[in-house]
């Protein structure tokens, strides 16, 4: 019987969340009695997870307090995108051999059950990276999951890069990952910031791994609410209506 790999979690929580326009950092907004960031931290508290890192930047002190005890905090001084955020852990994870659950901090209904599913599928399949997807009849502006005729994932394409055909794809990428650290992390430096925001998108890691011959695994979540990220007030209102 194979030895179970070590597991650590990383929560990306450094962004400004300027689209909320509420004056309050979006990760501090209360959902069902808890700040969004605390809900995400709680979702990561799986028995298998030995450490939880929270990458902070904007309003770092407030996020640290709201996240609660039991986390290690890593500062992203300049907010240059999600891949850049994960790279702030490179010195800490240089000798780490195990799996990394990497999740975004703005998904208030992310659950332990969903992350346990992701981790279980990832460890059983032995792939370099696994990630959660979901489907929408009218997708939000998320990256699309491109599959071949055999239903294998062949690309992940940010919406602004999508062709007209790709934009009609209903399956979207949710930015929640499980990565085999020693394989995936060295490829972060290959991610470019050739996009309108000049940011380094962690999304681009999946196509890079595929190009280098590594296998990846998509794990579909039926209920979009469980992996939905809050970007603005409209998103928050939609999520709260769906949760009732």
CSV table of C-alpha atoms in Angstrom, one decimal:
chain,number,residue,atom,x,y,z
A,1,UNK,CA,0.0,0.0,0.0
A,2,UNK,CA,1.4,3.4,-1.0
A,3,UNK,CA,2.3,5.9,1.7
A,4,UNK,CA,-0.1,8.8,1.7
A,5,UNK,CA,1.7,12.1,0.7
A,6,UNK,CA,1.9,15.0,3.1
A,7,UNK,CA,-0.6,17.8,2.6
A,8,UNK,CA,-0.4,21.5,3.2
A,9,UNK,CA,-2.9,24.3,2.2
A,10,UNK,CA,-2.3,27.7,0.7
A,11,UNK,CA,-5.0,30.4,0.7
A,12,UNK,CA,-4.5,33.3,-1.7
A,13,UNK,CA,-5.8,36.3,0.2
A,14,UNK,CA,-3.7,39.3,-0.8
A,15,UNK,CA,-5.8,41.0,-3.4
A,16,UNK,CA,-7.5,44.4,-3.0
A,17,UNK,CA,-10.9,43.3,-4.2
A,18,UNK,CA,-11.6,46.8,-5.7
A,19,UNK,CA,-14.7,45.7,-7.5
A,20,UNK,CA,-16.7,45.3,-4.3
A,21,UNK,CA,-16.8,49.1,-3.8
A,22,UNK,CA,-18.0,48.7,-0.2
A,23,UNK,CA,-15.0,50.2,1.6
A,24,UNK,CA,-14.5,46.9,3.4
A,25,UNK,CA,-12.0,44.3,2.1
A,26,UNK,CA,-14.2,41.6,0.5
A,27,UNK,CA,-12.6,38.9,2.5
A,28,UNK,CA,-13.8,40.6,5.7
A,29,UNK,CA,-17.4,40.6,4.6
A,30,UNK,CA,-19.6,38.6,6.9
A,31,UNK,CA,-21.4,35.6,5.4
A,32,UNK,CA,-23.6,33.6,7.8
A,33,UNK,CA,-21.8,35.1,10.8
A,34,UNK,CA,-18.2,34.7,9.7
A,35,UNK,CA,-15.8,36.7,7.6
A,36,UNK,CA,-15.3,35.1,4.2
A,37,UNK,CA,-11.6,34.4,4.9
A,38,UNK,CA,-12.4,32.6,8.1
A,39,UNK,CA,-14.9,30.4,6.2
A,40,UNK,CA,-12.2,29.5,3.7
A,41,UNK,CA,-9.7,28.7,6.5
A,42,UNK,CA,-12.2,26.5,8.1
A,43,UNK,CA,-12.8,24.6,4.9
A,44,UNK,CA,-9.0,23.9,4.7
A,45,UNK,CA,-9.0,22.3,8.2
A,46,UNK,CA,-8.9,18.8,6.9
A,47,UNK,CA,-7.4,16.1,9.1
A,48,UNK,CA,-4.8,15.5,6.4
A,49,UNK,CA,-3.6,19.1,6.2
A,50,UNK,CA,-0.6,19.7,8.4
A,51,UNK,CA,-0.2,23.4,7.8
A,52,UNK,CA,-2.3,26.3,6.4
A,53,UNK,CA,-0.5,29.2,4.8
A,54,UNK,CA,-2.4,32.4,4.1
A,55,UNK,CA,-0.8,34.8,1.5
A,56,UNK,CA,-1.7,38.3,2.6
A,57,UNK,CA,-1.1,41.8,1.1
A,58,UNK,CA,-3.8,44.4,1.1
A,59,UNK,CA,-5.0,45.1,4.6
A,60,UNK,CA,-2.7,42.3,5.8
A,61,UNK,CA,-3.2,42.9,9.6
A,62,UNK,CA,-7.0,42.9,9.3
A,63,UNK,CA,-6.9,39.6,7.2
A,64,UNK,CA,-4.6,38.0,9.8
A,65,UNK,CA,-7.0,38.7,12.6
A,66,UNK,CA,-10.1,37.6,10.6
A,67,UNK,CA,-8.4,34.4,9.4
A,68,UNK,CA,-8.1,33.2,13.0
A,69,UNK,CA,-5.5,31.1,14.8
A,70,UNK,CA,-3.5,28.2,13.5
A,71,UNK,CA,-2.4,29.8,10.2
A,72,UNK,CA,1.1,30.9,9.0
A,73,UNK,CA,1.0,34.2,7.1
A,74,UNK,CA,3.2,35.0,4.1
A,75,UNK,CA,3.3,38.6,2.8
A,76,UNK,CA,2.9,39.5,-0.9
A,77,UNK,CA,4.3,43.0,-0.9
A,78,UNK,CA,3.2,43.8,-4.5
A,79,UNK,CA,0.0,42.2,-5.7
A,80,UNK,CA,1.1,40.9,-9.1
A,81,UNK,CA,-1.3,38.0,-9.5
A,82,UNK,CA,-2.1,34.6,-8.1
A,83,UNK,CA,1.1,32.9,-9.5
A,84,UNK,CA,3.2,35.6,-8.0
A,85,UNK,CA,1.4,35.1,-4.7
A,86,UNK,CA,2.2,31.4,-4.7
A,87,UNK,CA,5.8,32.2,-5.5
A,88,UNK,CA,6.1,34.0,-2.2
A,89,UNK,CA,6.2,30.5,-0.6
A,90,UNK,CA,9.1,29.2,-2.7
A,91,UNK,CA,11.7,29.7,0.1
A,92,UNK,CA,9.4,27.9,2.6
A,93,UNK,CA,8.5,25.1,0.3
A,94,UNK,CA,12.0,24.6,-1.3
A,95,UNK,CA,12.5,21.2,0.3
A,96,UNK,CA,8.8,20.2,0.7
A,97,UNK,CA,7.8,17.0,-1.0
A,98,UNK,CA,4.0,16.6,-0.8
A,99,UNK,CA,0.7,18.0,-2.1
A,100,UNK,CA,-0.5,21.6,-1.9
A,101,UNK,CA,-4.2,22.5,-1.7
A,102,UNK,CA,-4.2,26.0,-3.2
A,103,UNK,CA,-7.4,27.9,-3.0
A,104,UNK,CA,-8.6,31.5,-3.4
A,105,UNK,CA,-9.8,33.3,-0.4
A,106,UNK,CA,-13.0,34.7,-1.8
A,107,UNK,CA,-15.1,31.5,-2.0
A,108,UNK,CA,-17.4,31.7,1.1
A,109,UNK,CA,-19.2,28.4,0.5
A,110,UNK,CA,-16.1,26.3,-0.2
A,111,UNK,CA,-16.4,23.2,2.1
A,112,UNK,CA,-14.2,20.6,3.6
A,113,UNK,CA,-16.2,17.9,1.8
A,114,UNK,CA,-15.3,19.5,-1.6
A,115,UNK,CA,-11.7,19.9,-0.7
A,116,UNK,CA,-11.5,16.3,0.6
A,117,UNK,CA,-12.9,15.1,-2.7
A,118,UNK,CA,-10.3,17.1,-4.6
A,119,UNK,CA,-7.5,15.8,-2.5
A,120,UNK,CA,-8.7,12.2,-2.6
A,121,UNK,CA,-9.0,12.2,-6.4
A,122,UNK,CA,-5.7,13.9,-6.8
A,123,UNK,CA,-3.8,11.4,-4.6
A,124,UNK,CA,-5.5,8.4,-6.1
A,125,UNK,CA,-4.8,9.5,-9.7
A,126,UNK,CA,-1.1,10.4,-9.1
A,127,UNK,CA,-1.3,13.4,-11.5
A,128,UNK,CA,0.9,16.5,-11.3
A,129,UNK,CA,-2.1,18.8,-10.7
A,130,UNK,CA,-5.8,18.5,-10.1
A,131,UNK,CA,-8.4,21.3,-10.0
A,132,UNK,CA,-12.1,21.9,-9.4
A,133,UNK,CA,-14.4,22.8,-12.2
A,134,UNK,CA,-18.1,23.5,-12.4
A,135,UNK,CA,-20.7,24.3,-15.1
A,136,UNK,CA,-23.0,27.2,-15.7
A,137,UNK,CA,-25.7,27.8,-18.2
A,138,UNK,CA,-24.5,31.4,-18.5
A,139,UNK,CA,-20.9,31.3,-17.3
A,140,UNK,CA,-19.3,34.2,-15.4
A,141,UNK,CA,-16.1,35.6,-16.8
A,142,UNK,CA,-14.0,32.6,-15.7
A,143,UNK,CA,-11.4,30.6,-17.6
A,144,UNK,CA,-12.9,27.8,-19.7
A,145,UNK,CA,-11.9,24.1,-19.6
A,146,UNK,CA,-11.1,22.9,-23.0
A,147,UNK,CA,-11.4,19.1,-23.7
A,148,UNK,CA,-10.6,16.9,-26.6
A,149,UNK,CA,-13.0,14.4,-28.2
A,150,UNK,CA,-12.0,11.8,-25.5
A,151,UNK,CA,-13.0,14.3,-22.8
A,152,UNK,CA,-9.4,14.8,-21.7
A,153,UNK,CA,-8.4,18.3,-20.6
A,154,UNK,CA,-6.1,19.8,-23.2
A,155,UNK,CA,-6.1,23.5,-22.2
A,156,UNK,CA,-7.4,26.1,-19.7
A,157,UNK,CA,-8.2,29.4,-21.4
A,158,UNK,CA,-8.9,32.7,-19.7
A,159,UNK,CA,-12.1,34.3,-21.0
A,160,UNK,CA,-10.3,37.3,-22.6
A,161,UNK,CA,-8.2,34.9,-24.6
A,162,UNK,CA,-11.2,32.6,-25.7
A,163,UNK,CA,-12.3,32.2,-29.2
A,164,UNK,CA,-16.0,32.6,-29.9
A,165,UNK,CA,-16.3,28.8,-29.8
A,166,UNK,CA,-14.4,28.5,-26.5
A,167,UNK,CA,-16.5,31.2,-24.9
A,168,UNK,CA,-19.6,29.0,-25.4
A,169,UNK,CA,-18.0,26.2,-23.2
A,170,UNK,CA,-20.1,25.8,-20.1
A,171,UNK,CA,-17.4,24.2,-17.9
A,172,UNK,CA,-15.3,26.7,-16.1
A,173,UNK,CA,-12.1,26.7,-14.1
A,174,UNK,CA,-12.6,27.7,-10.4
A,175,UNK,CA,-9.0,28.5,-9.3
A,176,UNK,CA,-9.0,25.8,-6.6
A,177,UNK,CA,-6.1,23.3,-7.1
A,178,UNK,CA,-4.2,20.4,-5.6
A,179,UNK,CA,-0.6,20.4,-6.8
A,180,UNK,CA,2.2,17.9,-6.5
A,181,UNK,CA,4.6,20.5,-5.1
A,182,UNK,CA,7.9,19.2,-6.2
A,183,UNK,CA,6.6,18.9,-9.8
A,184,UNK,CA,4.4,22.0,-10.2
A,185,UNK,CA,6.2,24.7,-8.2
A,186,UNK,CA,9.4,24.8,-10.4
A,187,UNK,CA,7.2,25.7,-13.4
A,188,UNK,CA,5.8,28.9,-11.7
A,189,UNK,CA,8.7,30.9,-13.1
A,190,UNK,CA,7.6,30.1,-16.6
A,191,UNK,CA,4.3,31.9,-16.2
A,192,UNK,CA,4.3,35.2,-18.1
A,193,UNK,CA,2.2,38.4,-17.4
A,194,UNK,CA,1.1,38.8,-21.0
A,195,UNK,CA,-2.4,39.9,-20.3
A,196,UNK,CA,-4.3,43.2,-19.9
A,197,UNK,CA,-3.7,43.4,-16.1
A,198,UNK,CA,0.0,42.5,-16.4
A,199,UNK,CA,-0.5,39.9,-13.7
A,200,UNK,CA,0.9,36.4,-13.3
A,201,UNK,CA,-2.1,34.1,-13.4
A,202,UNK,CA,-1.8,30.7,-11.7
A,203,UNK,CA,-4.3,29.4,-14.2
A,204,UNK,CA,-1.5,29.3,-16.8
A,205,UNK,CA,0.3,26.6,-14.8
A,206,UNK,CA,-2.1,23.9,-16.0
A,207,UNK,CA,-1.4,24.5,-19.8
A,208,UNK,CA,2.4,24.6,-19.0
A,209,UNK,CA,2.2,21.2,-17.2
A,210,UNK,CA,0.3,19.8,-20.1
A,211,UNK,CA,2.8,21.1,-22.6
A,212,UNK,CA,5.6,19.4,-20.6
A,213,UNK,CA,3.8,16.0,-20.7
A,214,UNK,CA,2.4,15.9,-17.2
A,215,UNK,CA,-1.1,14.6,-16.5
A,216,UNK,CA,-3.8,16.8,-14.9
A,217,UNK,CA,-7.2,15.9,-13.5
A,218,UNK,CA,-10.4,18.0,-13.5
A,219,UNK,CA,-12.8,17.3,-10.6
A,220,UNK,CA,-16.3,18.5,-11.4
A,221,UNK,CA,-18.5,20.0,-8.7
A,222,UNK,CA,-22.2,19.9,-9.4
A,223,UNK,CA,-23.2,22.8,-7.3
A,224,UNK,CA,-21.5,26.0,-8.6
A,225,UNK,CA,-22.2,27.8,-5.3
A,226,UNK,CA,-19.6,25.7,-3.5
A,227,UNK,CA,-16.7,27.0,-5.7
A,228,UNK,CA,-18.1,30.5,-6.6
A,229,UNK,CA,-15.7,33.4,-6.0
A,230,UNK,CA,-17.0,36.8,-4.9
A,231,UNK,CA,-15.8,39.7,-7.0
A,232,UNK,CA,-18.4,42.3,-6.6
A,233,UNK,CA,-21.7,43.1,-4.8
A,234,UNK,CA,-23.7,41.4,-7.5
A,235,UNK,CA,-21.7,38.2,-7.0
A,236,UNK,CA,-22.3,38.4,-3.3
A,237,UNK,CA,-26.1,38.9,-3.7
A,238,UNK,CA,-26.3,35.9,-6.1
A,239,UNK,CA,-24.4,33.7,-3.7
A,240,UNK,CA,-26.5,34.6,-0.7
A,241,UNK,CA,-29.7,34.0,-2.7
A,242,UNK,CA,-28.5,30.6,-3.7
A,243,UNK,CA,-27.5,29.7,-0.2
A,244,UNK,CA,-30.9,30.3,1.3
